[in-house]
Tab-separated table of C-alpha atoms in Angstrom:
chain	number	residue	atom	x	y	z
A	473	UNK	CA	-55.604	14.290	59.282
A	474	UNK	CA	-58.110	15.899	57.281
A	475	UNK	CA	-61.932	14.722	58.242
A	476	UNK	CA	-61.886	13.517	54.015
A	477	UNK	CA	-59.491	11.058	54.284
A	478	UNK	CA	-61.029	9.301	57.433
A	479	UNK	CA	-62.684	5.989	57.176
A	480	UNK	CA	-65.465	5.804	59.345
A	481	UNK	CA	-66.063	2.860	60.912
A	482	UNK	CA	-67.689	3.497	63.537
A	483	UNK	CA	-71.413	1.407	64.145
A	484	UNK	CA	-73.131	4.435	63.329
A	485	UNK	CA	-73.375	6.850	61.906
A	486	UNK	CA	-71.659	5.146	59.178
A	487	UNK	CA	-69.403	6.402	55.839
A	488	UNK	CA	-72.251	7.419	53.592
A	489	UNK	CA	-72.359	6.822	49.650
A	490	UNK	CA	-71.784	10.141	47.583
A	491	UNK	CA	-75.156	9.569	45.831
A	492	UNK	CA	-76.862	9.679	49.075
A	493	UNK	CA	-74.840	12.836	49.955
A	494	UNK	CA	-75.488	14.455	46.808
A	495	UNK	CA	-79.254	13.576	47.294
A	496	UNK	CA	-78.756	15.403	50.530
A	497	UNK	CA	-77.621	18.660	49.461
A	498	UNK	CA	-81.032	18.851	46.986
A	499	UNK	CA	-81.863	22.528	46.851
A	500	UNK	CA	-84.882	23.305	48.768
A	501	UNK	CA	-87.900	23.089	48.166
A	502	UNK	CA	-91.519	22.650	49.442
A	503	UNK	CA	-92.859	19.663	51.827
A	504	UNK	CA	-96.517	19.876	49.519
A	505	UNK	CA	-94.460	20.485	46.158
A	506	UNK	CA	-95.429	17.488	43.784
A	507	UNK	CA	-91.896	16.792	43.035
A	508	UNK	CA	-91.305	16.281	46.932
A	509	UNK	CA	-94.945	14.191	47.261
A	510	UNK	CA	-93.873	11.896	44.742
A	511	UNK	CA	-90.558	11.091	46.685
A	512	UNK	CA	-92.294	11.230	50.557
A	513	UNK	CA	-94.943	8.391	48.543
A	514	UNK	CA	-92.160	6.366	46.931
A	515	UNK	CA	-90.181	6.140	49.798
A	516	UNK	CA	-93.329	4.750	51.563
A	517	UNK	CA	-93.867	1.808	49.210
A	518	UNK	CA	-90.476	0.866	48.787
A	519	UNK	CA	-90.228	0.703	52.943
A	520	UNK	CA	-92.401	-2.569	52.625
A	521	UNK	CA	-89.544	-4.558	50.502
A	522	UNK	CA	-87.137	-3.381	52.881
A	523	UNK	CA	-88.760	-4.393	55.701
A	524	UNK	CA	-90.062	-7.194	53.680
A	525	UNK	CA	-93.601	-6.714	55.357
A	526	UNK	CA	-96.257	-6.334	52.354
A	527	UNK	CA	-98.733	-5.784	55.051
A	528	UNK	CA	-97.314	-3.388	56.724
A	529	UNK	CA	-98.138	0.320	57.301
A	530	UNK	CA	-94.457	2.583	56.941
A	531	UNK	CA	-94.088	5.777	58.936
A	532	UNK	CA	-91.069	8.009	58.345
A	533	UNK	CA	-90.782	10.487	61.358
A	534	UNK	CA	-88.042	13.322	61.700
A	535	UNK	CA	-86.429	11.986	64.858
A	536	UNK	CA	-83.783	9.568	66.101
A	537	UNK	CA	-84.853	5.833	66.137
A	538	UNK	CA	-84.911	6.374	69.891
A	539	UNK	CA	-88.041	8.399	69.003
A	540	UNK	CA	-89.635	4.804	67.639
A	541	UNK	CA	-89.196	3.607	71.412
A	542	UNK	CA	-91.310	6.752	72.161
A	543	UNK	CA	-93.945	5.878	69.796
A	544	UNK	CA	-94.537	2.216	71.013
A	545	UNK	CA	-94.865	3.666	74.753
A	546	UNK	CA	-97.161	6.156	73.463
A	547	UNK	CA	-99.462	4.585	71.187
A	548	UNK	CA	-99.608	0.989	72.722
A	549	UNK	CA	-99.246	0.616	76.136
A	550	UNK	CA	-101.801	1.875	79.581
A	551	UNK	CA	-100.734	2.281	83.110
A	552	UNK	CA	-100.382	-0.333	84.649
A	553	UNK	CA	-99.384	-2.849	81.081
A	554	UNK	CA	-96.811	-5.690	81.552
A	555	UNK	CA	-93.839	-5.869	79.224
A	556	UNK	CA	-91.116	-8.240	78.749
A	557	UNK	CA	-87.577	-6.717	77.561
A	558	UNK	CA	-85.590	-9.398	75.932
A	559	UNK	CA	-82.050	-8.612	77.031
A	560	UNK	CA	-78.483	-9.412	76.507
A	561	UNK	CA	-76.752	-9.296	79.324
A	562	UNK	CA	-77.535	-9.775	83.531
A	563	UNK	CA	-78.015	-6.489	85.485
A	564	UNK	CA	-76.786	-3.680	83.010
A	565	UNK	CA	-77.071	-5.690	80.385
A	566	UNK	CA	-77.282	-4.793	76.671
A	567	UNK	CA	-77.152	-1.020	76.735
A	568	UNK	CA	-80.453	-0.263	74.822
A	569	UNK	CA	-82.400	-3.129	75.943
A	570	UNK	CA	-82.104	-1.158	79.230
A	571	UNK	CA	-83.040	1.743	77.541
A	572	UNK	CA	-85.546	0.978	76.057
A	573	UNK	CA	-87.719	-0.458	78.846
A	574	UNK	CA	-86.824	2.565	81.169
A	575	UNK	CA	-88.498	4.695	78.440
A	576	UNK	CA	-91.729	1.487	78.482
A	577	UNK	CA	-91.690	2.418	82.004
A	578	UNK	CA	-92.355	6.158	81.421
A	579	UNK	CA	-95.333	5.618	80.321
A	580	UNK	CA	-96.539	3.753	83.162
A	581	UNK	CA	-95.684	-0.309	82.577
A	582	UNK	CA	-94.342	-2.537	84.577
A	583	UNK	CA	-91.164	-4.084	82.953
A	584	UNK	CA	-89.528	-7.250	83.738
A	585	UNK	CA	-86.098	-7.936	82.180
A	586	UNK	CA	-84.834	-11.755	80.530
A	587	UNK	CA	-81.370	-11.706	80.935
A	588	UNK	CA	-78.399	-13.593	80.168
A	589	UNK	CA	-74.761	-12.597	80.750
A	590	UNK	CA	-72.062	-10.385	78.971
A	591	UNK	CA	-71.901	-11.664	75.228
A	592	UNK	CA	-74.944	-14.404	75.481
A	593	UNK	CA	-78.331	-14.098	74.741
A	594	UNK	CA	-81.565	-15.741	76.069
A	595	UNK	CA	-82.079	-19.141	75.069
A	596	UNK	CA	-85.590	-19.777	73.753
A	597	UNK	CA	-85.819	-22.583	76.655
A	598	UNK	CA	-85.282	-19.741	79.264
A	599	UNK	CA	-87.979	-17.476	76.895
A	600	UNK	CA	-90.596	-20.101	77.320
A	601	UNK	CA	-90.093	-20.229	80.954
A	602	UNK	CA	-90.500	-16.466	81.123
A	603	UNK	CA	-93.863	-16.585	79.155
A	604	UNK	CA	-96.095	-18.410	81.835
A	605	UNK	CA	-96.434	-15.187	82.705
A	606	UNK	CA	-98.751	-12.798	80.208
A	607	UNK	CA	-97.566	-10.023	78.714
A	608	UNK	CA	-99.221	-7.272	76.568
A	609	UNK	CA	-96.226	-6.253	74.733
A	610	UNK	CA	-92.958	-8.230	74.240
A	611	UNK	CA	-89.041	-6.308	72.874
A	612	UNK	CA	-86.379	-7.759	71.249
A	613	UNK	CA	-83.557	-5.993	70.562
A	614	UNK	CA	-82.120	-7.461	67.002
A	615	UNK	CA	-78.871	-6.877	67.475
A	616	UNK	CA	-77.285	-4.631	70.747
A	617	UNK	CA	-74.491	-2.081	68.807
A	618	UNK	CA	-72.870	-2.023	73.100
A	619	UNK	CA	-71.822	-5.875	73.103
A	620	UNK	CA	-72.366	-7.202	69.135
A	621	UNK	CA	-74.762	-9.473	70.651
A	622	UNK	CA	-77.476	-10.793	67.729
A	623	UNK	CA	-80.401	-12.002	69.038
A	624	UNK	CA	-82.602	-14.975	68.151
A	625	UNK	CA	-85.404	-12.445	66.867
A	626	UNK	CA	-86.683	-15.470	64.636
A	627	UNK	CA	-86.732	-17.850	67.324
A	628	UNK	CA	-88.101	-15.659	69.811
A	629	UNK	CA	-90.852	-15.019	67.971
A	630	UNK	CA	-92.119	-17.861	67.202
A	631	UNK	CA	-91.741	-19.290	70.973
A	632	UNK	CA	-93.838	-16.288	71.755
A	633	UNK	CA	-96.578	-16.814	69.087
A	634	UNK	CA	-96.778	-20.681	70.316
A	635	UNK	CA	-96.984	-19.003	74.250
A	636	UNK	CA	-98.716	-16.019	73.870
A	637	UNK	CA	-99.986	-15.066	69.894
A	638	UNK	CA	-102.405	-11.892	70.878
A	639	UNK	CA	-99.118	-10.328	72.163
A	640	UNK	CA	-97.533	-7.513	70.648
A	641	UNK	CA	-93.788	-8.357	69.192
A	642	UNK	CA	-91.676	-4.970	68.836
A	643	UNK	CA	-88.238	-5.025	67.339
A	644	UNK	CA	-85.692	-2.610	67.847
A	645	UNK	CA	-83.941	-2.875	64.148
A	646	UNK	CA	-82.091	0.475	64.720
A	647	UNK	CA	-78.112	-1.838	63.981
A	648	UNK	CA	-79.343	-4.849	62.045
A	649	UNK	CA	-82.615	-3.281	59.229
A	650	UNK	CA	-81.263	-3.361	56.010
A	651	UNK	CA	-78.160	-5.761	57.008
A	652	UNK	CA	-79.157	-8.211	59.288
A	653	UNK	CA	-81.977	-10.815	57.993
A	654	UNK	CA	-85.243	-9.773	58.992
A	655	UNK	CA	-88.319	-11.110	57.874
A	656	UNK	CA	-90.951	-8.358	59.700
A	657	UNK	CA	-93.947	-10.485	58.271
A	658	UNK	CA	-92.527	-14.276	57.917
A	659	UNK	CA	-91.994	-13.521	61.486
A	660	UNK	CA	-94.995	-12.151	62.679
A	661	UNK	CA	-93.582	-9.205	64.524
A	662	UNK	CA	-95.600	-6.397	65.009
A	663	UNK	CA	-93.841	-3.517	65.290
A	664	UNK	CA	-90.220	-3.069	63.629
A	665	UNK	CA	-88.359	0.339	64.247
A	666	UNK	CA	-85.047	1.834	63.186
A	667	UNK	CA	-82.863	5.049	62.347
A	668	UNK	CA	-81.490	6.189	59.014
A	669	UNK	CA	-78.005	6.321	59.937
A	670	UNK	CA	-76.642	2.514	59.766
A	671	UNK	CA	-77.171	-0.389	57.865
A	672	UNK	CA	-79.758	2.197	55.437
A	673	UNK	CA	-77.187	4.592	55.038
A	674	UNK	CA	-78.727	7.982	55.079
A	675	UNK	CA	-77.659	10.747	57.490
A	676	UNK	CA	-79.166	10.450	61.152
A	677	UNK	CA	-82.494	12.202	61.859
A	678	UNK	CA	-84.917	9.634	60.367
A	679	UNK	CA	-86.893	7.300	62.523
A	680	UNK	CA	-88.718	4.657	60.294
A	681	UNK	CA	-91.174	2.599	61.698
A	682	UNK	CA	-93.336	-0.347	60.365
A	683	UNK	CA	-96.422	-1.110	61.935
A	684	UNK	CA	-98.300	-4.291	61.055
A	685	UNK	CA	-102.088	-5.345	61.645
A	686	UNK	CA	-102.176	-6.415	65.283
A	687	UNK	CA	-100.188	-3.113	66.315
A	688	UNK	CA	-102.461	-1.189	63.933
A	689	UNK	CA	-105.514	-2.519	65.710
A	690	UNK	CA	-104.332	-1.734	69.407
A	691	UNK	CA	-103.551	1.314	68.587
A	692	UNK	CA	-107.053	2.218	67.220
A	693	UNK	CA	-108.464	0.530	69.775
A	694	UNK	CA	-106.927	3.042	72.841
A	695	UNK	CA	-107.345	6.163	70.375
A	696	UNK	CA	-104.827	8.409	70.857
A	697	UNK	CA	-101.389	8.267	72.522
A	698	UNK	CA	-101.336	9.138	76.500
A	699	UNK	CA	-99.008	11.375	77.326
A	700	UNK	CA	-97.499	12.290	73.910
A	701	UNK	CA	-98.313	15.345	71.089
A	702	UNK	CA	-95.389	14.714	68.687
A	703	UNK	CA	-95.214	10.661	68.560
A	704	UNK	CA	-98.837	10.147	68.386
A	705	UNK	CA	-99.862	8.090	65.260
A	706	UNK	CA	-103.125	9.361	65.101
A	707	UNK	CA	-101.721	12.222	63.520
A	708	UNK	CA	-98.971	10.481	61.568
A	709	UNK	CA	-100.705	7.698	60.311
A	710	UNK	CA	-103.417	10.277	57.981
A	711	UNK	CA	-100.251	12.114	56.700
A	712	UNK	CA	-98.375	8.570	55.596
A	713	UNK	CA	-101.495	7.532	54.092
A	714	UNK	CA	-101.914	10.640	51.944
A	715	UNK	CA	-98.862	11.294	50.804
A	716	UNK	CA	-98.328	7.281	49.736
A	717	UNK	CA	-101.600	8.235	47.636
A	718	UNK	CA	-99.649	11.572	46.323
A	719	UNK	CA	-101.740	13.733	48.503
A	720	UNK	CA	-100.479	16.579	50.349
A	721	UNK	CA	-100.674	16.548	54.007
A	722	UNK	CA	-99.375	18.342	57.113
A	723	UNK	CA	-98.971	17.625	60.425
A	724	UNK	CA	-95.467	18.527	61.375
A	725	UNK	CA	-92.740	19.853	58.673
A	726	UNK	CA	-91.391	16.860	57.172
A	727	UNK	CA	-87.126	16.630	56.893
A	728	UNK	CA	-87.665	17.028	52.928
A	729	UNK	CA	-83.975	17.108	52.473
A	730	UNK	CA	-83.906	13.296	54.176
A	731	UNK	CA	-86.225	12.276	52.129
A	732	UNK	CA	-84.250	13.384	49.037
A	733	UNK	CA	-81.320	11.035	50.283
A	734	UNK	CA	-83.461	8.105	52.236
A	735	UNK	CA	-84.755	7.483	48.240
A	736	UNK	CA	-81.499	7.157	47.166
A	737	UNK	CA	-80.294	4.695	49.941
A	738	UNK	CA	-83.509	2.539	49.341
A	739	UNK	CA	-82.642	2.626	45.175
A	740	UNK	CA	-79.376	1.264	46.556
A	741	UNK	CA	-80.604	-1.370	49.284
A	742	UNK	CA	-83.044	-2.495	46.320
A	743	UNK	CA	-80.728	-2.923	44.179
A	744	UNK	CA	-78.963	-6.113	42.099
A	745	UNK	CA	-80.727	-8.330	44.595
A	746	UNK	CA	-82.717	-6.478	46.338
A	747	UNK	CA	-82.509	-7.291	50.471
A	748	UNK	CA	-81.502	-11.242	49.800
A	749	UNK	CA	-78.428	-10.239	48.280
A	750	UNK	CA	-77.801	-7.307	51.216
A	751	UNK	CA	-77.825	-9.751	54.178
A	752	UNK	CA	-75.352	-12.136	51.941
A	753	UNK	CA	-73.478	-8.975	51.515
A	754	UNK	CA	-73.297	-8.256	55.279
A	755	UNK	CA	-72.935	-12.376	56.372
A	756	UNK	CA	-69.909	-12.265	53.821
A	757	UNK	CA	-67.792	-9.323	55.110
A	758	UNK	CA	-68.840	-10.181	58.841
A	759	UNK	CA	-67.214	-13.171	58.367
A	760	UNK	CA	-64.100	-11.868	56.666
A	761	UNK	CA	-63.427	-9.231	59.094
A	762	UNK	CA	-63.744	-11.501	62.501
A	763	UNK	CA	-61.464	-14.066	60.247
A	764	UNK	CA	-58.879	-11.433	60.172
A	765	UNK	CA	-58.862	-10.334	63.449
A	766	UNK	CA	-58.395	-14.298	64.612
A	767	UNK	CA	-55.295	-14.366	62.834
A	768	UNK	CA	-54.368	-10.930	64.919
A	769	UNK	CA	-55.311	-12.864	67.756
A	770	UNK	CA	-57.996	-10.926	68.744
A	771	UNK	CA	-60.958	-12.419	70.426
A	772	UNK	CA	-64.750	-11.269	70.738
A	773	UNK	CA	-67.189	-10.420	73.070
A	774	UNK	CA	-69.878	-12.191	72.084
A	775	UNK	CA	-70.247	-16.060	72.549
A	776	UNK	CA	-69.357	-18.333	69.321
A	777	UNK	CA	-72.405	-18.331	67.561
A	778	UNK	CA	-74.305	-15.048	68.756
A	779	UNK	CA	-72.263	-12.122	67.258
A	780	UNK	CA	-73.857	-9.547	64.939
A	781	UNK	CA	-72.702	-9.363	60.990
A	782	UNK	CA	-73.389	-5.673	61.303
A	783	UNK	CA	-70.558	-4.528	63.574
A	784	UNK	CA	-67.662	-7.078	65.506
A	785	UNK	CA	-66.736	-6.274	69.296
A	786	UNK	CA	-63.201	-6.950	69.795
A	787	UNK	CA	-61.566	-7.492	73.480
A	788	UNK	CA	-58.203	-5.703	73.834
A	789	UNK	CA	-55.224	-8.605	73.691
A	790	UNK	CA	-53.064	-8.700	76.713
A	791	UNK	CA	-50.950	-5.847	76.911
A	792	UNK	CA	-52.868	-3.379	75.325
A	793	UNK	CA	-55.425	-0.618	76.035
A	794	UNK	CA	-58.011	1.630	74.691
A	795	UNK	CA	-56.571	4.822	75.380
A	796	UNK	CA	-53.183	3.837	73.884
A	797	UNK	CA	-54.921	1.815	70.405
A	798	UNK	CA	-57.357	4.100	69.205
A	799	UNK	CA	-55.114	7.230	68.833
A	800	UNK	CA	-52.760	4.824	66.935
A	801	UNK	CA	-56.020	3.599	64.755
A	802	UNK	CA	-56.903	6.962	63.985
A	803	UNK	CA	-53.964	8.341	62.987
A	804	UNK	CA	-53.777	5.699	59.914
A	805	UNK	CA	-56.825	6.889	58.926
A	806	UNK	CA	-60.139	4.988	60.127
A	807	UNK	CA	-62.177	6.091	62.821
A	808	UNK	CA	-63.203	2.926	65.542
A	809	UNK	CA	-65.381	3.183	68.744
A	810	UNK	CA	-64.411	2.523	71.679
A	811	UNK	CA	-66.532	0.040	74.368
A	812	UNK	CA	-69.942	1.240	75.363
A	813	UNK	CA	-71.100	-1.360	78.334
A	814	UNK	CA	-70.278	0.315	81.561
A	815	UNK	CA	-68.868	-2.995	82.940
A	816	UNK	CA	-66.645	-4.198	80.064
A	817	UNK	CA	-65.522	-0.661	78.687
A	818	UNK	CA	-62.251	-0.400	78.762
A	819	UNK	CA	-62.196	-3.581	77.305
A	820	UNK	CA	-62.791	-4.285	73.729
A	821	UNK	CA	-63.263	-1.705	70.806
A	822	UNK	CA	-65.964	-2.009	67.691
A	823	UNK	CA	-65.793	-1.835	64.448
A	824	UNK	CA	-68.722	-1.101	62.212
A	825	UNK	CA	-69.232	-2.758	58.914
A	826	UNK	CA	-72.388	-1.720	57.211
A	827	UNK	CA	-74.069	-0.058	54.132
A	828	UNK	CA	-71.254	0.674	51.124
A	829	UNK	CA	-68.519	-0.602	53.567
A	830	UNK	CA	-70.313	-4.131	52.917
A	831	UNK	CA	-70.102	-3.350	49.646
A	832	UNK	CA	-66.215	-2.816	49.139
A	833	UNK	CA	-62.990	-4.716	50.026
A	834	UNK	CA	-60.864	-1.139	50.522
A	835	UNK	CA	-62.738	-0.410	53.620
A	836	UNK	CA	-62.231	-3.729	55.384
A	837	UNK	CA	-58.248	-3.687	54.269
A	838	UNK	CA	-57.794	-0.354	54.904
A	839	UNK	CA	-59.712	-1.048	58.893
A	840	UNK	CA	-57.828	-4.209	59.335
A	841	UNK	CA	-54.153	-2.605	58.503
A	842	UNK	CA	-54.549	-0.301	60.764
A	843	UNK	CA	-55.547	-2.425	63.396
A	844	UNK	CA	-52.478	-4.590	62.728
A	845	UNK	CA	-50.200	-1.446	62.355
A	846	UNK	CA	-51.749	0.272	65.884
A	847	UNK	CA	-51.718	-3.737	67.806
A	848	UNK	CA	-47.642	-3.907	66.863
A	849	UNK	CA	-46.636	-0.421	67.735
A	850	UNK	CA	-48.908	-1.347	70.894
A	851	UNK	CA	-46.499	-4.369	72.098
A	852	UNK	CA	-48.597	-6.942	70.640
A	853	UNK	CA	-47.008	-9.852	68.608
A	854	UNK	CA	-48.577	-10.226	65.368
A	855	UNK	CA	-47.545	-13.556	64.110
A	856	UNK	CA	-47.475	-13.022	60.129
A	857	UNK	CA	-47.749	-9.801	59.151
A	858	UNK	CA	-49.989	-9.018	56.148
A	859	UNK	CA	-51.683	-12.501	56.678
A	860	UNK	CA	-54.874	-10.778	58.195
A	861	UNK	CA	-55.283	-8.480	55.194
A	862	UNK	CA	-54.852	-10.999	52.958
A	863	UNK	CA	-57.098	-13.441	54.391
A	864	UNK	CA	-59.923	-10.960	53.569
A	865	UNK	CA	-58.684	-10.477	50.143
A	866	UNK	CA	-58.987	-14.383	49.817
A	867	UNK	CA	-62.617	-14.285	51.350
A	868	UNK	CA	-64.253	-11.656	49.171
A	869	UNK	CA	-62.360	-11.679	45.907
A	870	UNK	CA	-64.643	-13.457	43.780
A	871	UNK	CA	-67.763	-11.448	45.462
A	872	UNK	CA	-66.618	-8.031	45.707
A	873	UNK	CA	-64.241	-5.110	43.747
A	874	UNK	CA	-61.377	-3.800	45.646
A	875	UNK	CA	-62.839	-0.046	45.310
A	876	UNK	CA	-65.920	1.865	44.417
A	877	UNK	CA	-66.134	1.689	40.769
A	878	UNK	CA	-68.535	4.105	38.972
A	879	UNK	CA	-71.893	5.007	40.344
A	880	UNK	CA	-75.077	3.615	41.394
A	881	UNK	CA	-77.263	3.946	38.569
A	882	UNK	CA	-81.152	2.955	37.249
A	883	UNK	CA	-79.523	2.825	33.813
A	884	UNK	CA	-77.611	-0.358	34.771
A	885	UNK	CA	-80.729	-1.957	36.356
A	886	UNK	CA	-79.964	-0.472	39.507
A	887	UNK	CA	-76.185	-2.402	39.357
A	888	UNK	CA	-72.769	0.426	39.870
A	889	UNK	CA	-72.681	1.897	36.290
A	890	UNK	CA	-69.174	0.496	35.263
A	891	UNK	CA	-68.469	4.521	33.500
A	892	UNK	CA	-68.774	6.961	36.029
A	893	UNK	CA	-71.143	10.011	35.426
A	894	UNK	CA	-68.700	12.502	34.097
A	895	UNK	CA	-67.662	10.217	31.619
A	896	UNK	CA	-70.789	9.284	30.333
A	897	UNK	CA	-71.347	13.260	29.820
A	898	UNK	CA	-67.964	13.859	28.231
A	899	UNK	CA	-68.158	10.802	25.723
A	900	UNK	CA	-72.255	12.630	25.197
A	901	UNK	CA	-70.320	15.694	24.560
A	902	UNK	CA	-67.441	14.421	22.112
A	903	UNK	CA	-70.290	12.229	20.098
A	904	UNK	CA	-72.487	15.941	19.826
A	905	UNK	CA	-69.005	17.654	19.135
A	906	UNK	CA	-68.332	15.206	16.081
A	907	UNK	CA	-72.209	15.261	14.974
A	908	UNK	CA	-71.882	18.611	14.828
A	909	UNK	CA	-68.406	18.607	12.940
A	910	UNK	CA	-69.848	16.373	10.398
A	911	UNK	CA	-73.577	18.514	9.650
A	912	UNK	CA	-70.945	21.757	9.088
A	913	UNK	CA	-68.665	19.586	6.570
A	914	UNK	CA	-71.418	18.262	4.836
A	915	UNK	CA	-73.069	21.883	4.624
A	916	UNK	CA	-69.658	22.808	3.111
A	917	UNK	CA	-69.556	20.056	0.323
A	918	UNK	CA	-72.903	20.997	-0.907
């Protein structure tokens, strides 16, 4: 099967709109041009509604978000600093929440993990507990793309303001920003960070960051980042601020061609609703593609109540394994991921459901088929077939089309432009055409 006619859903990178694409492929041109300044600055301002943190300073870095863990090591901690990683799960918990304080730990503080098991999260009761001890800096990771685990990021941060409010909150938003709620400022959180290749739909090798007031002021207050060249914001924070004021700056070589496609996933984030009407977007075909699976009778990892809307982690049924499903999956057409906690992998599978595949029914009957299709030829008795599909036809009919329909477009306030491009420029061309036919008859008749 031709890489075209795959349907990637993966939880990241993610099936990209063809405006983004066609963003991407801009011809090339100069990081100080003004044409490229205006974009770098735009794409600045706009971060703040996304993030929905007016007070907020953005930084778009070439790198992976992984490089945004970098960054908070380097600009905010000292030897010797303790941090508290929020995790999902007990001793190799959720993936990245691991990760990420092994990389705190590189530069020099001492970590302690809050745990819970496979699937759960920490209660805020259990939080609490934790925070009779002090901390300097405090992650949660929103939502964990190895178990599907969403975390109380809300919650959390409150219980820490009440505990602790001169600490520093950081949020690793790399599989929920631009899906999941998140309210950076309602929330107090300090520091958010994510990629550009999930829920905001641009190809990887962004890492966006948003740093608020208390972060800002730490940061100034230490002076420059120990230990780091690259992912030290005292050299990233004077370009931001100039090219946000349409000054050119330089520092490192910016990824201009990113920047060409991050404006046109931010256009489309923004759009018809702006972020409210994105995390409806994501609640609604969360919901409509765990709903299906039930009636597959498929079950989750994550505990009733704690799973992510950005991507579902499904638990093999009885009888069936990885290495036999996924070859059937993909050879109908959509590309899944297999398990990614050490202890549980050969487990459960995940699907990814974010940016224009929240956006579509196709993608979510298309996935769901070809689950069905791959569980049956797998041994596994499917009850009613067709039942699953149609249960998500019955969940988002009234919300969403069945297909992509025209383009994303400022000319329809932002909404998809109901006739596509090329047929906007051939009805332009046929009106010319007859304008033209009419000026040469009427030239004729005098």
């Amino acid at each position: 099967m031709s890489p075209k006619s795959m349907l990637l859903m993966n939880p990241g990178p993610i099936a990209f709109e063809s405006e983004v694409l066609a963003a991407f492929a801009h011809e090339g041109i100069s990081h100080v041009d003004p044409a490229f300044i205006e974009v770098f600055g735009w794409c600045l301002e706009k971060m703040r509604h996304i993030f929905l943190a007016d007070d907020g300073q953005p930084l778009i870095v070439a790198g992976s978000g992984t490089l945004g863990w970098d960054m908070v090591g380097a600009n905010l901690l000292e030897a010797g600093d303790e941090v508290l990683v929020i995790n999902t799960g007990p001793t190799y918990c959720g993936y990245f929440g691991d990760s990420f304080g092994t990389c705190l730990e590189r530069y020099g503080a001492n970590v302690t993990h809050l745990r819970a098991p496979i699937g759960s999260r920490p209660s805020i009761e259990a939080l609490k507990d934790a925070l009779r001890k002090p901390y300097k800096l405090i992650t949660i990771t929103h939502v964990d793309t190895s178990t599907g685990v969403l975390s109380d990021a809300a919650g959390y941060a409150a219980a820490i303001r009440a505990a602790q409010p001169d600490a520093l909150v950081v949020l690793d938003g790399v599989c929920s920003l631009g899906g999941e709620e998140l309210r950076t400022k309602a929330w107090d959180i300090d520091v958010v960070l994510t990629g550009s290749q999930k829920c905001i739909g641009v190809p990887a090798g962004l890492a966006l960051l948003m740093l608020r007031p208390r972060a800002l002021a730490e940061h100034s207050r230490l002076g420059h980042a120990k230990g780091a060249y690259y992912a030290d914001w005292a050299h990233w924070l004077p370009i931001m601020k100039n090219y946000e004021a349409r000054r050119p700056s330089y520092f490192a070589t910016p990824a201009v061609n990113h920047f060409y496609a991050l404006q046109k996933g931010f256009e489309i984030l923004l759009a018809n609703g702006g972020m409210e009407k994105r995390f409806e977007e994501q609640r609604n075909m969360s919901n409509a593609i765990k709903g299906a699976l039930v009636a597959l009778g498929c079950t989750f990892v994550p505990a009733a109540g704690m799973a992510a809307n950005t991507l579902t982690c499904v638990r093999y049924p009885k009888g069936v394994t990885g290495p036999d499903f996924l070859p059937k999956v993909t050879a109908r057409g959509v590309s899944l991921a297999g398990g990614l906690h050490k202890d549980i992998k050969m487990e459960y599978f995940r699907i990814g459901h974010m940016g224009q595949s929240t956006r579509i029914m196709e993608h979510a009957i298309r996935t769901i088929n070809a689950i069905e299709a791959a569980l049956i030829e797998c041994g596994h008795v499917v009850e009613t077939k067709g039942k699953a599909a149609a249960l998500i036809k019955s969940h988002l009919k009234s919300t969403l089309p069945m297909s992509k329909r025209g383009c994303w477009s400022p000319c329809c306030g932002g909404r998809k432009c109901p006739v596509p491009l090329k047929c906007q420029l051939w009805s332009i061309g046929l009106v010319l055409a007859a304008f033209g036919a009419g000026v040469a008859v009427a030239s004729r008749r005098k």
